Amino acid sequence: MLVDLIREEIVRMSRKIEVNRLDKDELRYELDWRGIAIGTVDEMRSRLVLARQMERTGESLHYPPYPFDFQQDAAAVTKRLDTLVPVIDGFSDTSKSGSYLKLQTKMNHILGRLDNMECRPLDKFNLRGVLVAQFLNMI
């Protein structure tokens, strides 16, 4: 019953990312693809918050070409999905809890990375499809 409610909520979830719930590697990725310098976790969080605010208002900077290749993205997404399996399997909180918000942020981060993956040639697109299917199965 609770699992069904949470599944419905995740399916409806926005692409909201709570920057304070991202770990160091996730922050580094979010800044790297935007071409923003990294630093301490606190510095990276502050920079990412400001960058995302600018994006929402349409005042964002012009970002450089996406810096990650398919292998890097596929490895990172696979690792993130693998680390979330036990979290999802053991999840028992409500959709209003802090642990749910963290999980939602992690899932949205993965979804963003899947969106950014370079999928040419066709075999890469097919592998991305496998990762998307794993992501959807987790929902």
C-alpha positions as a Markdown table, in Angstrom:
| # | Residue | x | y | z |
|---|---|---|---|---|
| 1 | Met | 0.0 | 0.0 | 0.0 |
| 2 | Leu | 2.7 | 2.5 | 1.0 |
| 3 | Val | 4.9 | 1.4 | -1.9 |
| 4 | Asp | 2.1 | 2.1 | -4.3 |
| 5 | Leu | 1.6 | 5.6 | -2.9 |
| 6 | Ile | 5.3 | 6.3 | -3.1 |
| 7 | Arg | 5.5 | 4.9 | -6.7 |
| 8 | Glu | 2.6 | 7.3 | -7.7 |
| 9 | Glu | 4.4 | 10.2 | -6.1 |
| 10 | Ile | 7.7 | 9.4 | -7.8 |
| 11 | Val | 6.0 | 9.1 | -11.2 |
| 12 | Arg | 4.4 | 12.6 | -10.7 |
| 13 | Met | 7.6 | 14.1 | -9.2 |
| 14 | Ser | 9.0 | 17.2 | -10.7 |
| 15 | Arg | 12.6 | 17.5 | -11.7 |
| 16 | Lys | 13.3 | 19.3 | -8.5 |
| 17 | Ile | 16.7 | 18.8 | -7.0 |
| 18 | Glu | 17.5 | 19.9 | -3.5 |
| 19 | Val | 21.1 | 20.9 | -3.8 |
| 20 | Asn | 21.8 | 20.2 | -0.1 |
| 21 | Arg | 20.9 | 16.6 | -0.6 |
| 22 | Leu | 23.5 | 16.0 | -3.3 |
| 23 | Asp | 26.7 | 14.4 | -2.4 |
| 24 | Lys | 30.2 | 15.6 | -3.5 |
| 25 | Asp | 30.3 | 13.6 | -6.7 |
| 26 | Glu | 26.8 | 14.6 | -7.7 |
| 27 | Leu | 27.7 | 18.3 | -7.1 |
| 28 | Arg | 30.9 | 18.0 | -9.0 |
| 29 | Tyr | 29.0 | 16.6 | -12.0 |
| 30 | Glu | 26.3 | 19.2 | -11.9 |
| 31 | Leu | 29.0 | 22.0 | -11.9 |
| 32 | Asp | 31.3 | 20.3 | -14.4 |
| 33 | Trp | 28.8 | 20.0 | -17.1 |
| 34 | Arg | 27.8 | 23.7 | -16.6 |
| 35 | Gly | 31.5 | 24.7 | -16.8 |
| 36 | Ile | 31.5 | 26.0 | -13.3 |
| 37 | Ala | 34.6 | 25.7 | -11.0 |
| 38 | Ile | 34.4 | 23.1 | -8.3 |
| 39 | Gly | 35.6 | 23.6 | -4.7 |
| 40 | Thr | 34.5 | 22.5 | -1.2 |
| 41 | Val | 31.1 | 21.0 | -0.9 |
| 42 | Asp | 29.7 | 24.2 | 0.6 |
| 43 | Glu | 31.1 | 26.3 | -2.2 |
| 44 | Met | 29.8 | 23.9 | -4.8 |
| 45 | Arg | 26.3 | 23.9 | -3.2 |
| 46 | Ser | 26.3 | 27.7 | -3.2 |
| 47 | Arg | 27.4 | 27.9 | -6.9 |
| 48 | Leu | 24.9 | 25.3 | -8.0 |
| 49 | Val | 22.0 | 27.0 | -6.2 |
| 50 | Leu | 22.9 | 30.3 | -7.9 |
| 51 | Ala | 23.3 | 28.6 | -11.3 |
| 52 | Arg | 19.9 | 26.9 | -11.1 |
| 53 | Gln | 18.2 | 30.1 | -10.0 |
| 54 | Met | 19.7 | 31.8 | -13.1 |
| 55 | Glu | 18.5 | 28.9 | -15.3 |
| 56 | Arg | 14.9 | 29.2 | -14.0 |
| 57 | Thr | 14.8 | 32.9 | -14.7 |
| 58 | Gly | 16.3 | 32.5 | -18.2 |
| 59 | Glu | 19.4 | 34.5 | -17.2 |
| 60 | Ser | 21.8 | 31.6 | -17.2 |
| 61 | Leu | 25.2 | 31.6 | -18.7 |
| 62 | His | 26.0 | 29.9 | -21.9 |
| 63 | Tyr | 27.3 | 26.5 | -21.0 |
| 64 | Pro | 30.2 | 24.8 | -22.7 |
| 65 | Pro | 29.8 | 21.6 | -24.8 |
| 66 | Tyr | 28.9 | 18.7 | -22.6 |
| 67 | Pro | 32.2 | 17.4 | -21.2 |
| 68 | Phe | 31.4 | 13.7 | -20.5 |
| 69 | Asp | 31.5 | 10.9 | -22.9 |
| 70 | Phe | 29.0 | 8.0 | -23.0 |
| 71 | Gln | 31.2 | 5.6 | -21.1 |
| 72 | Gln | 31.6 | 8.1 | -18.2 |
| 73 | Asp | 27.9 | 8.7 | -18.1 |
| 74 | Ala | 26.9 | 5.0 | -18.3 |
| 75 | Ala | 29.3 | 4.1 | -15.5 |
| 76 | Ala | 28.1 | 6.9 | -13.3 |
| 77 | Val | 24.4 | 6.1 | -13.9 |
| 78 | Thr | 25.0 | 2.4 | -13.3 |
| 79 | Lys | 26.9 | 3.2 | -10.0 |
| 80 | Arg | 24.1 | 5.5 | -8.8 |
| 81 | Leu | 21.4 | 3.0 | -9.7 |
| 82 | Asp | 23.2 | 0.3 | -7.9 |
| 83 | Thr | 23.6 | 2.4 | -4.7 |
| 84 | Leu | 19.9 | 3.3 | -4.7 |
| 85 | Val | 18.6 | -0.3 | -4.9 |
| 86 | Pro | 19.1 | -1.0 | -1.2 |
| 87 | Val | 17.8 | 2.4 | -0.3 |
| 88 | Ile | 14.6 | 1.9 | -2.3 |
| 89 | Asp | 14.2 | -1.7 | -1.1 |
| 90 | Gly | 14.4 | -0.6 | 2.6 |
| 91 | Phe | 12.4 | 2.6 | 2.2 |
| 92 | Ser | 9.5 | 2.9 | 4.7 |
| 93 | Asp | 9.1 | 6.6 | 5.2 |
| 94 | Thr | 6.4 | 8.9 | 3.8 |
| 95 | Ser | 6.6 | 11.1 | 0.8 |
| 96 | Lys | 7.0 | 14.1 | 3.1 |
| 97 | Ser | 10.1 | 12.8 | 4.9 |
| 98 | Gly | 13.6 | 14.0 | 4.5 |
| 99 | Ser | 14.8 | 10.6 | 3.3 |
| 100 | Tyr | 12.1 | 10.7 | 0.5 |
| 101 | Leu | 13.2 | 14.1 | -0.6 |
| 102 | Lys | 16.8 | 12.9 | -0.7 |
| 103 | Leu | 15.8 | 9.9 | -2.7 |
| 104 | Gln | 13.8 | 12.1 | -5.1 |
| 105 | Thr | 16.8 | 14.4 | -5.6 |
| 106 | Lys | 19.0 | 11.4 | -6.3 |
| 107 | Met | 16.5 | 10.0 | -8.8 |
| 108 | Asn | 16.2 | 13.4 | -10.5 |
| 109 | His | 20.0 | 13.7 | -10.7 |
| 110 | Ile | 20.1 | 10.3 | -12.5 |
| 111 | Leu | 17.3 | 11.4 | -14.8 |
| 112 | Gly | 19.2 | 14.6 | -15.7 |
| 113 | Arg | 22.4 | 12.6 | -16.4 |
| 114 | Leu | 20.4 | 10.2 | -18.6 |
| 115 | Asp | 19.0 | 13.2 | -20.5 |
| 116 | Asn | 22.5 | 14.6 | -21.1 |
| 117 | Met | 24.0 | 11.3 | -22.4 |
| 118 | Glu | 25.4 | 11.5 | -25.9 |
| 119 | Cys | 23.7 | 8.6 | -27.7 |
| 120 | Arg | 25.3 | 8.3 | -31.1 |
| 121 | Pro | 25.8 | 5.7 | -32.7 |
| 122 | Leu | 22.7 | 3.6 | -32.3 |
| 123 | Asp | 24.3 | 1.0 | -30.0 |
| 124 | Lys | 24.8 | 3.7 | -27.4 |
| 125 | Phe | 21.2 | 4.7 | -27.7 |
| 126 | Asn | 20.2 | 1.1 | -27.1 |
| 127 | Leu | 22.5 | 0.9 | -24.0 |
| 128 | Arg | 21.0 | 4.1 | -22.7 |
| 129 | Gly | 17.6 | 2.5 | -23.2 |
| 130 | Val | 18.7 | -0.3 | -20.9 |
| 131 | Leu | 19.7 | 2.2 | -18.2 |
| 132 | Val | 16.4 | 4.1 | -18.6 |
| 133 | Ala | 14.5 | 0.8 | -18.2 |
| 134 | Gln | 16.5 | 0.1 | -15.0 |
| 135 | Phe | 15.6 | 3.6 | -13.8 |
| 136 | Leu | 11.9 | 3.0 | -14.5 |
| 137 | Asn | 12.0 | -0.3 | -12.8 |
| 138 | Met | 13.3 | 1.4 | -9.7 |
| 139 | Ile | 10.3 | 3.8 | -9.7 |
